[in-house]
Tab-separated table of C-alpha atoms in Angstrom:
chain	number	residue	atom	x	y	z
A	1	UNK	CA	-14.173	28.978	4.008
A	2	UNK	CA	-16.370	26.437	5.763
A	3	UNK	CA	-17.846	23.317	4.200
A	4	UNK	CA	-20.944	21.312	5.031
A	5	UNK	CA	-20.587	17.568	5.532
A	6	UNK	CA	-21.955	16.791	2.053
A	7	UNK	CA	-19.439	19.128	0.432
A	8	UNK	CA	-16.571	17.677	2.463
A	9	UNK	CA	-17.719	14.168	1.589
A	10	UNK	CA	-17.779	14.972	-2.112
A	11	UNK	CA	-14.414	16.756	-2.091
A	12	UNK	CA	-12.651	13.889	-0.301
A	13	UNK	CA	-14.538	11.055	-1.963
A	14	UNK	CA	-15.585	9.485	1.336
A	15	UNK	CA	-18.940	8.907	2.979
A	16	UNK	CA	-20.572	11.223	5.490
A	17	UNK	CA	-20.452	8.367	7.980
A	18	UNK	CA	-16.664	8.175	7.587
A	19	UNK	CA	-16.391	11.903	8.294
A	20	UNK	CA	-18.491	11.481	11.432
A	21	UNK	CA	-16.260	8.578	12.446
A	22	UNK	CA	-13.166	10.777	12.039
A	23	UNK	CA	-14.835	13.267	14.362
A	24	UNK	CA	-15.668	10.543	16.882
A	25	UNK	CA	-12.029	9.339	16.849
A	26	UNK	CA	-10.770	12.879	17.457
A	27	UNK	CA	-9.092	13.367	14.109
A	28	UNK	CA	-11.129	16.495	13.314
A	29	UNK	CA	-13.110	18.967	15.396
A	30	UNK	CA	-15.863	20.595	13.325
A	31	UNK	CA	-17.900	23.449	14.724
A	32	UNK	CA	-21.638	23.911	14.675
A	33	UNK	CA	-22.866	26.780	12.546
A	34	UNK	CA	-24.408	29.577	14.611
A	35	UNK	CA	-28.123	29.031	15.077
A	36	UNK	CA	-27.949	25.664	13.333
A	37	UNK	CA	-27.352	22.035	14.173
A	38	UNK	CA	-25.181	21.530	11.087
A	39	UNK	CA	-21.460	20.844	11.407
A	40	UNK	CA	-19.097	22.944	9.369
A	41	UNK	CA	-15.608	21.912	8.367
A	42	UNK	CA	-12.686	24.247	7.791
A	43	UNK	CA	-10.051	23.782	5.147
A	44	UNK	CA	-7.762	22.539	7.939
A	45	UNK	CA	-10.320	19.840	8.800
A	46	UNK	CA	-10.277	18.770	5.145
A	47	UNK	CA	-6.479	18.671	5.109
A	48	UNK	CA	-6.479	16.614	8.325
A	49	UNK	CA	-8.922	14.113	6.824
A	50	UNK	CA	-6.889	13.926	3.620
A	51	UNK	CA	-3.760	13.182	5.677
A	52	UNK	CA	-5.644	10.483	7.560
A	53	UNK	CA	-6.842	8.898	4.319
A	54	UNK	CA	-3.272	8.843	3.062
A	55	UNK	CA	-1.968	7.299	6.268
A	56	UNK	CA	-4.702	4.668	6.198
A	57	UNK	CA	-3.336	3.622	2.822
A	58	UNK	CA	0.000	3.135	4.576
A	59	UNK	CA	-1.621	0.508	6.773
A	60	UNK	CA	-2.437	2.603	9.836
A	61	UNK	CA	-5.764	2.096	11.588
A	62	UNK	CA	-7.982	5.126	12.215
A	63	UNK	CA	-7.954	4.606	15.969
A	64	UNK	CA	-4.119	4.626	15.941
A	65	UNK	CA	-3.873	7.834	13.944
A	66	UNK	CA	-4.630	10.482	16.588
A	67	UNK	CA	-1.991	9.008	18.921
A	68	UNK	CA	0.575	8.740	16.149
A	69	UNK	CA	-0.087	12.346	15.152
A	70	UNK	CA	1.040	13.600	18.563
A	71	UNK	CA	4.524	15.052	18.637
A	72	UNK	CA	5.809	12.464	21.105
A	73	UNK	CA	4.825	9.576	18.826
A	74	UNK	CA	7.208	10.285	15.959
A	75	UNK	CA	9.208	7.183	16.800
A	76	UNK	CA	6.098	5.006	16.587
A	77	UNK	CA	5.217	6.570	13.234
A	78	UNK	CA	8.748	6.030	11.885
A	79	UNK	CA	8.732	2.399	13.036
A	80	UNK	CA	5.428	1.814	11.304
A	81	UNK	CA	6.593	3.508	8.101
A	82	UNK	CA	9.800	1.454	8.029
A	83	UNK	CA	7.798	-1.723	8.483
A	84	UNK	CA	5.367	-0.683	5.758
A	85	UNK	CA	8.264	0.183	3.449
A	86	UNK	CA	9.761	-3.292	3.937
A	87	UNK	CA	6.363	-4.828	3.180
A	88	UNK	CA	6.120	-2.779	-0.026
A	89	UNK	CA	9.603	-3.897	-1.098
A	90	UNK	CA	8.556	-7.541	-0.690
A	91	UNK	CA	5.402	-6.926	-2.719
A	92	UNK	CA	7.408	-5.163	-5.439
A	93	UNK	CA	9.895	-8.047	-5.632
A	94	UNK	CA	7.055	-10.570	-5.942
A	95	UNK	CA	5.208	-8.498	-8.553
A	96	UNK	CA	8.461	-8.104	-10.522
A	97	UNK	CA	8.876	-11.889	-10.658
A	98	UNK	CA	5.254	-12.349	-11.736
A	99	UNK	CA	5.701	-9.649	-14.390
A	100	UNK	CA	8.808	-11.372	-15.759
A	101	UNK	CA	7.005	-14.728	-15.889
A	102	UNK	CA	4.015	-13.236	-17.706
A	103	UNK	CA	6.331	-11.652	-20.283
A	104	UNK	CA	8.074	-15.021	-20.800
A	105	UNK	CA	4.702	-16.662	-21.416
A	106	UNK	CA	3.785	-13.921	-23.882
A	107	UNK	CA	7.043	-14.503	-25.774
A	108	UNK	CA	6.579	-18.282	-25.805
A	109	UNK	CA	2.983	-17.969	-26.947
A	110	UNK	CA	3.941	-15.592	-29.754
A	111	UNK	CA	6.761	-17.899	-30.783
A	112	UNK	CA	4.352	-20.838	-30.869
A	113	UNK	CA	1.860	-18.903	-33.003
A	114	UNK	CA	4.559	-17.870	-35.489
A	115	UNK	CA	5.837	-21.445	-35.750
A	116	UNK	CA	2.496	-23.205	-36.066
A	117	UNK	CA	2.743	-25.703	-38.867
A	118	UNK	CA	6.543	-25.583	-38.901
A	119	UNK	CA	8.859	-28.129	-37.368
A	120	UNK	CA	10.947	-25.676	-35.333
A	121	UNK	CA	10.000	-25.450	-31.675
A	122	UNK	CA	11.515	-23.227	-29.001
A	123	UNK	CA	12.676	-25.338	-26.078
A	124	UNK	CA	11.947	-24.447	-22.490
A	125	UNK	CA	14.755	-24.431	-19.937
A	126	UNK	CA	15.130	-27.689	-17.995
A	127	UNK	CA	14.063	-25.928	-14.798
A	128	UNK	CA	10.548	-25.726	-16.283
A	129	UNK	CA	10.333	-29.463	-17.034
A	130	UNK	CA	7.029	-30.802	-15.831
A	131	UNK	CA	5.471	-27.347	-15.542
A	132	UNK	CA	4.806	-26.737	-19.212
């Protein structure tokens, strides 16, 4: 089955201009419909664009993608993926710390609300002196 650019754009959730850019960069190779100036895209073109969208989310630039897709560039792809994986691990570690801190603040705030008007107060660890 062949798709027009508007259909491909809608299916992938990207603009027509982005599809044309993929063509310009050599990611896809649509054909012109017989007797028409319209491009048509095969299901394989759609899969290729979907793969490219996914790899862009991994931090790869569009212009780098066709070269990385070649068989002899597997090493370059693996190096990039390892680097991206390390970056994600750092982000996860940071977000985990932020998440823990937010949960501590929730607990302290709830404790303060429950103890309003009472004389009991939860003490903060000394490491937080001057922060709170």
